[in-house]
Short mmCIF file of C-alpha atoms in Angstrom, two decimals:
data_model
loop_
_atom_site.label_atom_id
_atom_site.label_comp_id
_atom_site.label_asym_id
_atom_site.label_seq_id
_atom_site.Cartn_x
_atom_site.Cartn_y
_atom_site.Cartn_z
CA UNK A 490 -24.00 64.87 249.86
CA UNK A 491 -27.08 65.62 248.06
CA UNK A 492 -30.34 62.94 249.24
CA UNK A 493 -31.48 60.58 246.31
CA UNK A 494 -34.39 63.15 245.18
CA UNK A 495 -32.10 66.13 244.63
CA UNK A 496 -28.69 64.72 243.30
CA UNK A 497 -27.07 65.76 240.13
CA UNK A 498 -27.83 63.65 237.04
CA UNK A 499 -24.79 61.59 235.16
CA UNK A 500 -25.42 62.90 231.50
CA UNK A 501 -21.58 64.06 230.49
CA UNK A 502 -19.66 62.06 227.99
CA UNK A 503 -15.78 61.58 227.84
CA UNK A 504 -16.30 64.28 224.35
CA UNK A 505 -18.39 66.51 226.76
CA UNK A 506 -15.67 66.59 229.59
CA UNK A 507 -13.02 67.16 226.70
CA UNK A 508 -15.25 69.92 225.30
CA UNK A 509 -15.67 71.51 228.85
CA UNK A 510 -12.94 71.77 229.51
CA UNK A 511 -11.17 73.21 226.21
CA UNK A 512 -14.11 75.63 226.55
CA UNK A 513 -12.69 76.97 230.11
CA UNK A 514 -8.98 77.34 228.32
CA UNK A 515 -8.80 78.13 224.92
CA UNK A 516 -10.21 81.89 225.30
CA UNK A 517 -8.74 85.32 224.24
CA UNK A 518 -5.02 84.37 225.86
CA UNK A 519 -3.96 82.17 222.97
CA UNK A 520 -5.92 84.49 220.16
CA UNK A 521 -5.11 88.01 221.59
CA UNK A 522 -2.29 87.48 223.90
CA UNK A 523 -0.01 84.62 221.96
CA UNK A 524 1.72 87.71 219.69
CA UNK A 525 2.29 89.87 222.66
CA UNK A 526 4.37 86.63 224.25
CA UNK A 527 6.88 86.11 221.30
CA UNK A 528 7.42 89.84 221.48
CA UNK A 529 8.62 89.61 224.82
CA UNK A 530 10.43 86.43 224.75
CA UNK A 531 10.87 85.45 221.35
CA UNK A 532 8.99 82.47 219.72
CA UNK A 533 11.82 79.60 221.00
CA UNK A 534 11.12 81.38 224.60
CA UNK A 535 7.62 81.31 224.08
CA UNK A 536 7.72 77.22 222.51
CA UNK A 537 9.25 76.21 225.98
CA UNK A 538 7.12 78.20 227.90
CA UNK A 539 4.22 76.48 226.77
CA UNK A 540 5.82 73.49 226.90
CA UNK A 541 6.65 73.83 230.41
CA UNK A 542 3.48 74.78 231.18
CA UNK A 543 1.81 72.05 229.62
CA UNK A 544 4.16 69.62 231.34
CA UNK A 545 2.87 71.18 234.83
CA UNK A 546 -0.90 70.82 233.10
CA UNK A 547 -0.27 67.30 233.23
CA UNK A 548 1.14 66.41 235.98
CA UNK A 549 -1.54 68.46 237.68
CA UNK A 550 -4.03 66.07 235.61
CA UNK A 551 -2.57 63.04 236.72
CA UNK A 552 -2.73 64.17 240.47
CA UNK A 553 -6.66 64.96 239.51
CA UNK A 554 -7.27 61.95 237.46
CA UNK A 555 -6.53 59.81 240.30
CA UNK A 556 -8.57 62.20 243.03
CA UNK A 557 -11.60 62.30 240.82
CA UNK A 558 -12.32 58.42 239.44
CA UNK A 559 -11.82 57.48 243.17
CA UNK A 560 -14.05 60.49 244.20
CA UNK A 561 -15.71 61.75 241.41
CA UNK A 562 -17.71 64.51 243.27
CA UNK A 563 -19.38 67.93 241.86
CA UNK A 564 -17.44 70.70 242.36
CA UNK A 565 -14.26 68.20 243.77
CA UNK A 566 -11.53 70.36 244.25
CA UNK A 567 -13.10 71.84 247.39
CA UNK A 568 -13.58 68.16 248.57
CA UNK A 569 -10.49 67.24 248.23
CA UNK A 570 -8.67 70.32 249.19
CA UNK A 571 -11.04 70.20 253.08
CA UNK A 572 -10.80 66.19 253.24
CA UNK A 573 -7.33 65.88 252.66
CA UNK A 574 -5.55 68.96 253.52
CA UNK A 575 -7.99 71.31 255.97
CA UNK A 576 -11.49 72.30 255.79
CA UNK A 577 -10.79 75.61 255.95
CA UNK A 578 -8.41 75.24 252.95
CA UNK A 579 -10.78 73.89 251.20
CA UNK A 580 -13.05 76.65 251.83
CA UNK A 581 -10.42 79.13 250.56
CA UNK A 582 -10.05 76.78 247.27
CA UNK A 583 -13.74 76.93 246.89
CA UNK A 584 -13.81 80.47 246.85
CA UNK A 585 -10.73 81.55 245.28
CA UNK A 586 -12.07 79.30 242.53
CA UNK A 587 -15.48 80.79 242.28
CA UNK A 588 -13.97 83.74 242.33
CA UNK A 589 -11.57 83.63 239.03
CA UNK A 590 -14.29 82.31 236.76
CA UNK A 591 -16.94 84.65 238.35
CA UNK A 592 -14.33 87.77 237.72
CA UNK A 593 -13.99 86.29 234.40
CA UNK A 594 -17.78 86.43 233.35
CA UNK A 595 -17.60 90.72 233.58
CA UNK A 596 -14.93 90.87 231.08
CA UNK A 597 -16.22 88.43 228.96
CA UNK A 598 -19.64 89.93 228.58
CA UNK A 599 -17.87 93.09 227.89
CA UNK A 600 -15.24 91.58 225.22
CA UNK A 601 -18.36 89.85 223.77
CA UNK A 602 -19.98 93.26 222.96
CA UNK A 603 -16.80 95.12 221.59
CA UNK A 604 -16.44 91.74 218.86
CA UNK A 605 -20.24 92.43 217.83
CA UNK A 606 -19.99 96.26 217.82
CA UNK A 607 -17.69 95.73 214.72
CA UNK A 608 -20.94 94.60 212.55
CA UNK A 609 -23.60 96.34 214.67
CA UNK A 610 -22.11 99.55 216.13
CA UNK A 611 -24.90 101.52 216.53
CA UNK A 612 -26.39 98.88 219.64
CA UNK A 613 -24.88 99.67 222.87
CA UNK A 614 -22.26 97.00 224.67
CA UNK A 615 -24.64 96.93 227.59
CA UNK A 616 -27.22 95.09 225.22
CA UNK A 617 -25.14 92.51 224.65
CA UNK A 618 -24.13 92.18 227.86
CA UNK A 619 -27.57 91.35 228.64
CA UNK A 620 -28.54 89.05 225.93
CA UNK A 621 -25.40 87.16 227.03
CA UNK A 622 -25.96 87.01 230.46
CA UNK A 623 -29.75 85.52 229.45
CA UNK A 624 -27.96 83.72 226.86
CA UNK A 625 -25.71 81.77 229.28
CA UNK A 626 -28.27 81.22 231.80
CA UNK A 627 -30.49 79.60 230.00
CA UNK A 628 -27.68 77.11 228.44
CA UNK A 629 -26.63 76.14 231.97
CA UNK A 630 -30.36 76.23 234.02
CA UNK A 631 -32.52 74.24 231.31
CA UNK A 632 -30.31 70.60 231.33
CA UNK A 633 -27.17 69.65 231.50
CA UNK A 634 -27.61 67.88 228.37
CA UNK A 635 -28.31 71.42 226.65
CA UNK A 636 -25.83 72.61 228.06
CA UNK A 637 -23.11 69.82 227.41
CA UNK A 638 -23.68 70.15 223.29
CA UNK A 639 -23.87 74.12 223.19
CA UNK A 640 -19.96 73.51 224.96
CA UNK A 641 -19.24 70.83 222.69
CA UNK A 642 -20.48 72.83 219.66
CA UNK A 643 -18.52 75.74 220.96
CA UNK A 644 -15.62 74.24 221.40
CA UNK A 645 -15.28 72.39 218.11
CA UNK A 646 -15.71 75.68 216.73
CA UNK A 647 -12.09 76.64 218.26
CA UNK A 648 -10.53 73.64 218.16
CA UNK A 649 -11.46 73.51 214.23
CA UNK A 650 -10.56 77.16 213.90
CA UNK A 651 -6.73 76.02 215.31
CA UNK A 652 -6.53 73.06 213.66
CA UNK A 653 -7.18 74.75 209.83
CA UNK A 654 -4.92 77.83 211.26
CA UNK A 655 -1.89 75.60 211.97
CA UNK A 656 -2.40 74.03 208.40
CA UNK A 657 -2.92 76.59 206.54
CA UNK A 658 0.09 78.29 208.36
CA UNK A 659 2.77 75.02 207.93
CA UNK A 660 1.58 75.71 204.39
CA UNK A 661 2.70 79.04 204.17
CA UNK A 662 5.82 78.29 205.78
CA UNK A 663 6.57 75.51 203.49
CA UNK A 664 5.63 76.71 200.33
CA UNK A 665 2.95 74.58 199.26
CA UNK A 666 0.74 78.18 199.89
CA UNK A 667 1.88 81.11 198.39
CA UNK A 668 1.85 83.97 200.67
CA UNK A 669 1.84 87.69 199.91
CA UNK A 670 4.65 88.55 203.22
CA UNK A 671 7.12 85.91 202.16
CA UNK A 672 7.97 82.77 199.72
CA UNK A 673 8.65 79.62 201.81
CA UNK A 674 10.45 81.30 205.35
CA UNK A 675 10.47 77.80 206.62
CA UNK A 676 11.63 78.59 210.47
CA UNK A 677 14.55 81.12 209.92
CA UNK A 678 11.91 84.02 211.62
CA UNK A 679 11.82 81.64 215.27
CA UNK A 680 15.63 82.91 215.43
CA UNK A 681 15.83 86.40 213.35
CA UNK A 682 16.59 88.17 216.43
CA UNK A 683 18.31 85.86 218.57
CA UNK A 684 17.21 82.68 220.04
CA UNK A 685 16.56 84.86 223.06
CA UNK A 686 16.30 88.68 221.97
CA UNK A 687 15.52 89.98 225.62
CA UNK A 688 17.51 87.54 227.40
CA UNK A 689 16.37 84.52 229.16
CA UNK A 690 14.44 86.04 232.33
CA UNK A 691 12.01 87.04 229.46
CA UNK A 692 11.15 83.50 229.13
CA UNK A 693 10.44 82.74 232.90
CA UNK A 694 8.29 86.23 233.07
CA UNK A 695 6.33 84.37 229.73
CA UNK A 696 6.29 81.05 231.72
CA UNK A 697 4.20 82.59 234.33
CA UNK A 698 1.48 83.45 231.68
CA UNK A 699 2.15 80.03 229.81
CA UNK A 700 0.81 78.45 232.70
CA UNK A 701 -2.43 80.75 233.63
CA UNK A 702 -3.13 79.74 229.52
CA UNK A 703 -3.59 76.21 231.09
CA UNK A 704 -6.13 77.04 233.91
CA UNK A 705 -9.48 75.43 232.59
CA UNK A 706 -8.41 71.70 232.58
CA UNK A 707 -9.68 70.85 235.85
CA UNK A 708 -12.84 71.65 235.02
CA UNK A 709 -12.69 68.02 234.00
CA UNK A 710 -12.60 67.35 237.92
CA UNK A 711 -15.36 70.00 238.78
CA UNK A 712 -17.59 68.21 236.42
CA UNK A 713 -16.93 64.41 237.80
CA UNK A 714 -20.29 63.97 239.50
CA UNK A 715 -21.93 64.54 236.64
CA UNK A 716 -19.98 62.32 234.14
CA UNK A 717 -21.31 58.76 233.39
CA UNK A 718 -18.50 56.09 234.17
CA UNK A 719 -16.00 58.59 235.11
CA UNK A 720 -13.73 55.29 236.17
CA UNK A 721 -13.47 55.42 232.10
CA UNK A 722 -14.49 58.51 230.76
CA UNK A 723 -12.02 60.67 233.16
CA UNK A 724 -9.15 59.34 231.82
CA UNK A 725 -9.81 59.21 228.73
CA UNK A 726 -10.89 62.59 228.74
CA UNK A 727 -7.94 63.90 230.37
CA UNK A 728 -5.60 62.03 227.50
CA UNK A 729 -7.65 63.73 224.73
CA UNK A 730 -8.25 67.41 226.29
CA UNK A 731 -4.29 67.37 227.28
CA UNK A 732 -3.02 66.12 223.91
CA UNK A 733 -5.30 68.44 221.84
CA UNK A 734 -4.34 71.64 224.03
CA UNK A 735 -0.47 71.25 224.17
CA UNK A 736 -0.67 70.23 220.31
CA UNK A 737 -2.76 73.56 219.09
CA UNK A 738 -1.19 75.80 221.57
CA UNK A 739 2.28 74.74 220.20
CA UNK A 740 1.68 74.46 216.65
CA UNK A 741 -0.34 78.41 217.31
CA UNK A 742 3.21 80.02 218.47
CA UNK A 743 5.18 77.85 215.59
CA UNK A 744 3.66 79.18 212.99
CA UNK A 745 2.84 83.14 214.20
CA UNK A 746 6.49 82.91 214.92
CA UNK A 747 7.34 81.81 211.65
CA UNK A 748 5.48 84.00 209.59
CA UNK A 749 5.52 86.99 211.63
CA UNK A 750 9.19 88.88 212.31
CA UNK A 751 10.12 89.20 216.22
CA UNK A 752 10.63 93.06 215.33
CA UNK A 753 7.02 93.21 213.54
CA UNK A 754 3.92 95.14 215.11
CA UNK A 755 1.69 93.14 213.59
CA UNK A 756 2.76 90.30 216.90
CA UNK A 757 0.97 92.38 219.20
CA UNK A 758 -2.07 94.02 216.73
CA UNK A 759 -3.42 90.90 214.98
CA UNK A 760 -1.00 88.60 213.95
CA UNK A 761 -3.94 85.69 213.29
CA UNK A 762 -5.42 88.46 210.93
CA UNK A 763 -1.98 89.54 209.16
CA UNK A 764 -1.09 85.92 208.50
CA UNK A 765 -4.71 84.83 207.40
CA UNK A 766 -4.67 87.98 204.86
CA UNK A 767 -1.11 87.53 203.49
CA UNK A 768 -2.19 83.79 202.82
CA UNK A 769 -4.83 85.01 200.54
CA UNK A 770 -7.95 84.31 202.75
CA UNK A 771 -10.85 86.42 202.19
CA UNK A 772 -12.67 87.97 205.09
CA UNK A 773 -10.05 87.49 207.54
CA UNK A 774 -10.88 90.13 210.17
CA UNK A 775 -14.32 88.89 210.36
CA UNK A 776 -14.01 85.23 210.68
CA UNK A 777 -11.19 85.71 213.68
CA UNK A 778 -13.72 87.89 215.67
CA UNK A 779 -16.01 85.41 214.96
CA UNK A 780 -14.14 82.52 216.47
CA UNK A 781 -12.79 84.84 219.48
CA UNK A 782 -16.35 85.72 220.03
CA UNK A 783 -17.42 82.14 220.16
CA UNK A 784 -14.22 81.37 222.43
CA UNK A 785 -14.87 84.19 224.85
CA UNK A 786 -19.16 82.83 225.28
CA UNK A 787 -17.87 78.89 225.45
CA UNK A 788 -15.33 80.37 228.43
CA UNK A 789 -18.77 82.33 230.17
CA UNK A 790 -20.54 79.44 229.33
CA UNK A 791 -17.81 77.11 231.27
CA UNK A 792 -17.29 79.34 233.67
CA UNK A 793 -21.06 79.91 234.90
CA UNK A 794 -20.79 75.96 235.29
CA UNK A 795 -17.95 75.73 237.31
CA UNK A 796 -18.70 78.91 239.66
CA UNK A 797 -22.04 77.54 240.14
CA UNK A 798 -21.48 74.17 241.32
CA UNK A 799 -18.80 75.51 243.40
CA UNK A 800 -21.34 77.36 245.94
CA UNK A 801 -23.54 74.20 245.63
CA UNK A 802 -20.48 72.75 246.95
CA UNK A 803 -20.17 75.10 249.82
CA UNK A 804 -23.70 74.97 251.00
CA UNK A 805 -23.21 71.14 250.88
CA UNK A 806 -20.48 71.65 253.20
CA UNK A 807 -22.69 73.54 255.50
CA UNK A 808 -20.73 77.36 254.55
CA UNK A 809 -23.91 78.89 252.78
CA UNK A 810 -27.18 78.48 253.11
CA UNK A 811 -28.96 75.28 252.16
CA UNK A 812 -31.14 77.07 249.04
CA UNK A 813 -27.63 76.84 247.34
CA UNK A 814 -27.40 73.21 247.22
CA UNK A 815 -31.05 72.87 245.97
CA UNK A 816 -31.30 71.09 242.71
CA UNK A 817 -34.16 71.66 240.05
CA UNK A 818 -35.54 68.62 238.71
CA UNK A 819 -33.50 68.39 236.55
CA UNK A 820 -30.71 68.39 238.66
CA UNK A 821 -29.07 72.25 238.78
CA UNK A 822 -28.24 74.11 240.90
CA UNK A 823 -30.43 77.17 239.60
CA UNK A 824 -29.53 79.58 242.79
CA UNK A 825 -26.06 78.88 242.65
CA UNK A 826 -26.13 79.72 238.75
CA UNK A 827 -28.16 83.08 239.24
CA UNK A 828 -25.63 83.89 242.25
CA UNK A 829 -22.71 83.56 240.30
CA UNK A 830 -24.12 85.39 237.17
CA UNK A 831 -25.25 88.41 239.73
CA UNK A 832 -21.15 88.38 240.83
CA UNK A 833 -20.41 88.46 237.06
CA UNK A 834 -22.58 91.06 236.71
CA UNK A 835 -21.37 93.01 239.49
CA UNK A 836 -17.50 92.28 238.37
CA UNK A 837 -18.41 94.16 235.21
CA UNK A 838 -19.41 97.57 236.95
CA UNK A 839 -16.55 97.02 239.08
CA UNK A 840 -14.60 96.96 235.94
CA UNK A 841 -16.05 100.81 234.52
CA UNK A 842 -16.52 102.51 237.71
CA UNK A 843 -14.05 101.25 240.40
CA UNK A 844 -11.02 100.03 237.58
CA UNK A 845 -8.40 100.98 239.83
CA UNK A 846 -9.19 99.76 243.12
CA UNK A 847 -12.21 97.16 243.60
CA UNK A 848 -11.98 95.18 240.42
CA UNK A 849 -8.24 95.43 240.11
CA UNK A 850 -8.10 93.93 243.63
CA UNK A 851 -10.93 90.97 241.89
CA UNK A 852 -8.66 90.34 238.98
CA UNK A 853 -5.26 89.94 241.35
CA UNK A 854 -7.28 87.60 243.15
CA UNK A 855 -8.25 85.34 240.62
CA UNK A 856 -4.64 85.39 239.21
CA UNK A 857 -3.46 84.53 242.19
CA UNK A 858 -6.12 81.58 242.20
CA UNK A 859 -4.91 79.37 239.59
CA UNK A 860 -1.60 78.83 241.20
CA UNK A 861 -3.53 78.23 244.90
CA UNK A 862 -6.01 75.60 242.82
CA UNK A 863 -3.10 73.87 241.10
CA UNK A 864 -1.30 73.78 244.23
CA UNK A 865 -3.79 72.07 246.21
CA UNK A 866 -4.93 69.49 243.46
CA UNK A 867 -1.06 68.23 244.45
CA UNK A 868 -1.18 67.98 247.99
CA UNK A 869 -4.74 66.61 247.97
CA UNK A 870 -3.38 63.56 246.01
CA UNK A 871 -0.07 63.20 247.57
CA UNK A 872 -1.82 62.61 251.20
CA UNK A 873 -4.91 60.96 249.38
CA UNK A 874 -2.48 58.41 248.63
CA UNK A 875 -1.37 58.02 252.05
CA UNK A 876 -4.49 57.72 253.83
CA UNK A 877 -5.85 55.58 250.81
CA UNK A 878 -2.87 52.42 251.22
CA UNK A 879 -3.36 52.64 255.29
CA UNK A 880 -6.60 50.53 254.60
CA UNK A 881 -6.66 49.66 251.25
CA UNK A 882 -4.00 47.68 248.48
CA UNK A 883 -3.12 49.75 246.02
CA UNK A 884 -4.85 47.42 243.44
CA UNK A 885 -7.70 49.15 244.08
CA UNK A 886 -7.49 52.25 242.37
CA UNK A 887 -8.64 52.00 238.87
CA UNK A 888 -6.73 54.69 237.99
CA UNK A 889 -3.58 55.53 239.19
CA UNK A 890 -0.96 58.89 239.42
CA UNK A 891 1.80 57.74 237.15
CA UNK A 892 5.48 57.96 239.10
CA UNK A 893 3.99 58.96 242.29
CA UNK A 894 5.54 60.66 244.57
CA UNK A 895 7.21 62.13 242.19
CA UNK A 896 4.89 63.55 239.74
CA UNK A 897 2.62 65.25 242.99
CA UNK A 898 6.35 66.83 244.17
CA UNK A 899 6.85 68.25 241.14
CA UNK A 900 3.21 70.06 241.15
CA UNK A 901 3.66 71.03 244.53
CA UNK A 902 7.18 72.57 243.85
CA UNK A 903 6.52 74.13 240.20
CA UNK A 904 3.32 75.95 241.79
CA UNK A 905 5.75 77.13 244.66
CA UNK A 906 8.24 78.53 241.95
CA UNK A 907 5.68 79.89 239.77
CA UNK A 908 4.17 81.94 242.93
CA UNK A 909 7.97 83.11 244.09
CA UNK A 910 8.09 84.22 239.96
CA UNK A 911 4.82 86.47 240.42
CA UNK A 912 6.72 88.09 243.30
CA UNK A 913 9.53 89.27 239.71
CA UNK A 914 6.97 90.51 237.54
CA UNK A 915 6.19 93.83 238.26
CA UNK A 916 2.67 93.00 236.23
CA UNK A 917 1.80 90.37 238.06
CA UNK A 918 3.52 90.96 241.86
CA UNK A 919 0.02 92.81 242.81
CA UNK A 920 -1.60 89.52 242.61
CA UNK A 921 0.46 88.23 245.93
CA UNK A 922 -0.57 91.41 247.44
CA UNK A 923 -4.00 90.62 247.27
CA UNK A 924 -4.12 86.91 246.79
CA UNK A 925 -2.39 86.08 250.33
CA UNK A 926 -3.99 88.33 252.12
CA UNK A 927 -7.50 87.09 250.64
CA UNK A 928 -6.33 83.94 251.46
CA UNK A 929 -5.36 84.17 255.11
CA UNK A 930 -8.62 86.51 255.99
CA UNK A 931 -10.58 83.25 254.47
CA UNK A 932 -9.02 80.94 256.62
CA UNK A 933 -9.55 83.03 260.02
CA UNK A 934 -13.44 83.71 258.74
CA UNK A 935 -13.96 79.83 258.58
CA UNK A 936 -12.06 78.94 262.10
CA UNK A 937 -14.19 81.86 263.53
CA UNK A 938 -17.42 81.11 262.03
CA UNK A 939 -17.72 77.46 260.55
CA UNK A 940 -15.27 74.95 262.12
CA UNK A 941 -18.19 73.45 264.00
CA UNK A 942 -21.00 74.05 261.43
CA UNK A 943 -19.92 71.97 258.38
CA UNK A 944 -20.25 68.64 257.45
CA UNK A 945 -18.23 65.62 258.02
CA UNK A 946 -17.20 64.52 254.83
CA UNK A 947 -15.03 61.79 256.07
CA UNK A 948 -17.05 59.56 253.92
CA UNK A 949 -16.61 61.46 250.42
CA UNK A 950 -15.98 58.35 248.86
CA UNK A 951 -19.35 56.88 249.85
#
C-alpha cells in the first residue's frame, strides 16, 4: 500500500461515515422516483419492496462490516473482491464501481442546474454545471476534514428534511393537522385500489429499483482507511446509517401512500409538493427543490470521493499509472479526483449528444454495477472467512458476520435473483446487455495485460 510519507490520513468519524454514506443514497430516487413506484405497484407493494431491499442492504453490511474492521483499506471493495475471489474480478469491481458514481456525476450536474433555473432562469445550465464541478472539487481536494462536514452538513439537511416530512405527514393522516385533500384518511388510501392493483409481478419489477435505492451504503467500506478506529466506528456506523435509511425510506412511501390516491397524478408529478401544500405549508415548491438540490450535490459530492479513491486503488494495484496513487500532503488523491470529475464531465456530453447510444450504454453499465458490487461484497466475506479460521481462532475478529454462512448465502443468492429479474423488465433488461459483456471484456483485458504486473496483496491485512 501507500509508503508512510504518502498514506491517507484517519480524520472520519462514526457521524462522518453515517453522513457519507446517506449522502451516496438518499438522492433524487426516493424524492422524484418514490410516487412513480406506488403507481406501479401500489404503496403495500412498494412497503415490501423496500423492505426487502433493505433486508438485502443489511445483510450486504454485515458481510462488509466484517471485511472492512479486519481490513479497513481505501477503496476496499476492489481489495477484497482481487484477494479473495480473483484479481481480475477485482479489477472489474473497481471499475464497474468507478464507473456508476462517475456516470452519476453528468446527470447530477445537469439536475443541479434545471433545480436552480427555477429562481435564476435566465443563466444557462452549463454555468452551473461548472460552478459545481469547481464546487465539488474543491470540497474533496482541500482536506478530508472539509470535506467530511460539507457531507455531514449535507446530509443532515435530507435526513432533517425526511424526518419533519414523515411528521408532518403521520399528522395529516391522523388528524392532529388539518389538511386541505382530506380530514384524517388514516391508511384506507395504502388499499383504495387493491392491495395489489397491477398484480404481484408489479412488486418484484419495483423490488429491482427498491434495491438500486440502497446502493450508497458501502461507501462506508470505501471510506475505511480513512476512518479513525474503524474496529468501533464501522459498526457503529453501519447500525446508525442502516436504521436511519430503512426508517425514512419506509415512513416516505407510508405516508405519500396515505395521502395521495393510487389513481392520483399527483404520485408521479410531485407528490412531496401536493402533500406539503394541502397541509398548509407555505412555499412548498421551493423548499423541496431546495432539499433535492442539496441531495443531488451531497450524492456528486460522495460520489467524486468514492470514484476517486477507487483509481488510487487501481494504480496501487499496479493497473494505472503510479501518478494515480499519489497523495497531496494532505493525503488525496488529487489526480484520481480530477480524473474522475473529467469522466463526469465527459458522461454529461455523452448524455446531450450521443443519448441513445454512448451514454445509454454508460448508464446500463452502472445499473448493472450495483448488483456486480453487492454480489462480490458476499463472496469476498464468505471465503474471507475460510481462509481467515485456517490460521486464526475465530476469537479474533472484533467484529463478526452475524449467522454466517447464512447471511453471505443469502447476499450471494438475492443478487443472483435480482440480476435473473433485470433479465423481466423490459426497462432494465438492456443493462445485462451491456453490463456482462463489459464485464467479461474487463476480465480478458486484465489476463492479457496485467496478470503479471500487479501487486501481491497477499498481505492486505498488514
Amino acid at each position: 500500500m501507500a509508503d508512510k510519507d504518502n498514506q491517507f490520513m484517519r480524520k472520519m468519524s462514526s457521524k462522518h461515515l453515517v453522513t457519507l454514506s446517506l449522502g451516496g443514497v438518499i438522492g433524487t430516487g426516493i424524492f422524484l422516483s418514490s410516487g412513480y413506484l406506488i403507481q406501479e405497484a401500489g404503496a403495500i407493494g412498494t412497503i415490501i419492496a423496500y423492505v426487502v431491499g433493505g433486508f438485502l442492504a443489511t445483510l450486504v453490511m454485515m458481510c462488509l462490516g466484517e471485511l472492512s474492521v479486519y481490513h479497513p483499506n481505501t477503496a476496499s471493495l476492489h481489495l477484497y473482491a482481487s484477494k479473495y475471489i480473483h484479481p481480475s474480478l477485482g479489477f472489474t469491481v473497481a471499475w464497474l464501481y468507478w464507473l456508476t458514481w462517475t456516470v452519476a456525476l453528468g446527470s447530477q450536474f445537469i439536475t443541479m442546474g434545471v433545480c436552480l433555473q427555477k429562481w435564476f432562469p435566465q443563466t444557462p445550465i452549463w454555468v452551473w454545471c461548472a460552478v459545481f464541478s469547481v464546487l465539488i472539487l474543491l470540497l474533496n481536494m482541500l482536506d478530508i476534514k472539509i470535506f467530511s462536514v460539507s457531507e455531514f452538513w449535507m446530509s443532515l439537511t435530507k435526513i432533517v428534511a425526511l424526518g419533519i416530512f414523515i411528521i408532518l405527514g403521520a399528522m395529516a393522516i391522523t388528524g392532529l393537522l388539518p389538511s386541505h385533500a382530506s380530514s384524517a384518511p388514516l391508511f384506507t388510501n395504502l388499499v383504495s385500489n387493491g392491495v395489489f392493483p397491477h398484480g404481484v409481478g408489479a412488486v418484484f419489477i419495483v423490488l429491482l429499483s427498491a434495491n438500486f435505492a440502497f446502493s450508497g451504503t458501502e461507501l462506508i467500506g470505501v471510506a475505511a482507511g480513512e476512518t479513525s478506529h474503524p474496529e468501533k466506528n464501522i459498526p457503529k456506523a453501519i447500525k446508525s446509517t442502516l436504521f436511519l435509511l430503512i426508517t425514512l425510506f419506509i415512513g416516505t412511501i407510508v405516508v405519500i401512500g396515505a395521502l395521495i390516491p393510487g389513481s392520483s397524478k399527483i404520485l408521479t408529478e410531485s407528490p412531496f409538493v401536493s402533500i406539503l401544500q394541502n397541509i398548509g405549508i407555505p412555499y412548498a415548491s421551493d423548499i423541496m427543490n431546495f432539499i433535492i438540490f442539496i441531495a443531488i450535490l451531497s450524492g456528486a459530492n460522495s460520489g467524486l470521493y468514492a470514484a476517486s479513491r477507487m483509481l488510487w486503488s487501481l494504480s496501487e494495484d499496479g493497473t494505472l499509472p503510479k501518478v494515480f496513487s499519489k497523495l497531496s500532503k494532505n493525503g488525496l488523491p488529487i489526480y484520481g479526483l480530477l480524473l474522475t470529475l473529467a469522466g463526469g464531465l465527459l458522461s454529461l456530453f455523452s448524455s446531450i449528444y450521443a443519448e441513445s447510444t454512448v451514454y445509454l450504454a454508460l448508464v446500463s453499465i452502472s445499473g448493472f454495477a450495483v448488483v456486480a458490487v453487492w454480489l462480490s461484497i458476499g463472496i469476498s466475506q464468505l471465503r474471507f472467512r475460510k481462509v481467515f479460521l485456517a490460521s486464526h481462532p475465530l476469537s479474533d475478529l472484533t467484529y463478526r458476520t452475524p449467522g454466517y454462512p447464512v447471511v453471505p448465502w443469502l447476499v450471494i443468492i438475492l443478487c443472483v435473483v435480482s440480476m435473473i429479474g433485470i433479465y423481466f423488465d423490459p426497462n432494465q433488461r438492456i443493462a445485462l446487455y451491456f453490463g456482462i459483456p463489459f464485464t467479461l471484456v474487463s476480465i480478458i483485458v486484465y489476463q492479457v495485460f496485467y496478470r503479471r504486473r500487479t501487486h501481491d496483496i497477499s498481505t492486505l491485512a498488514d
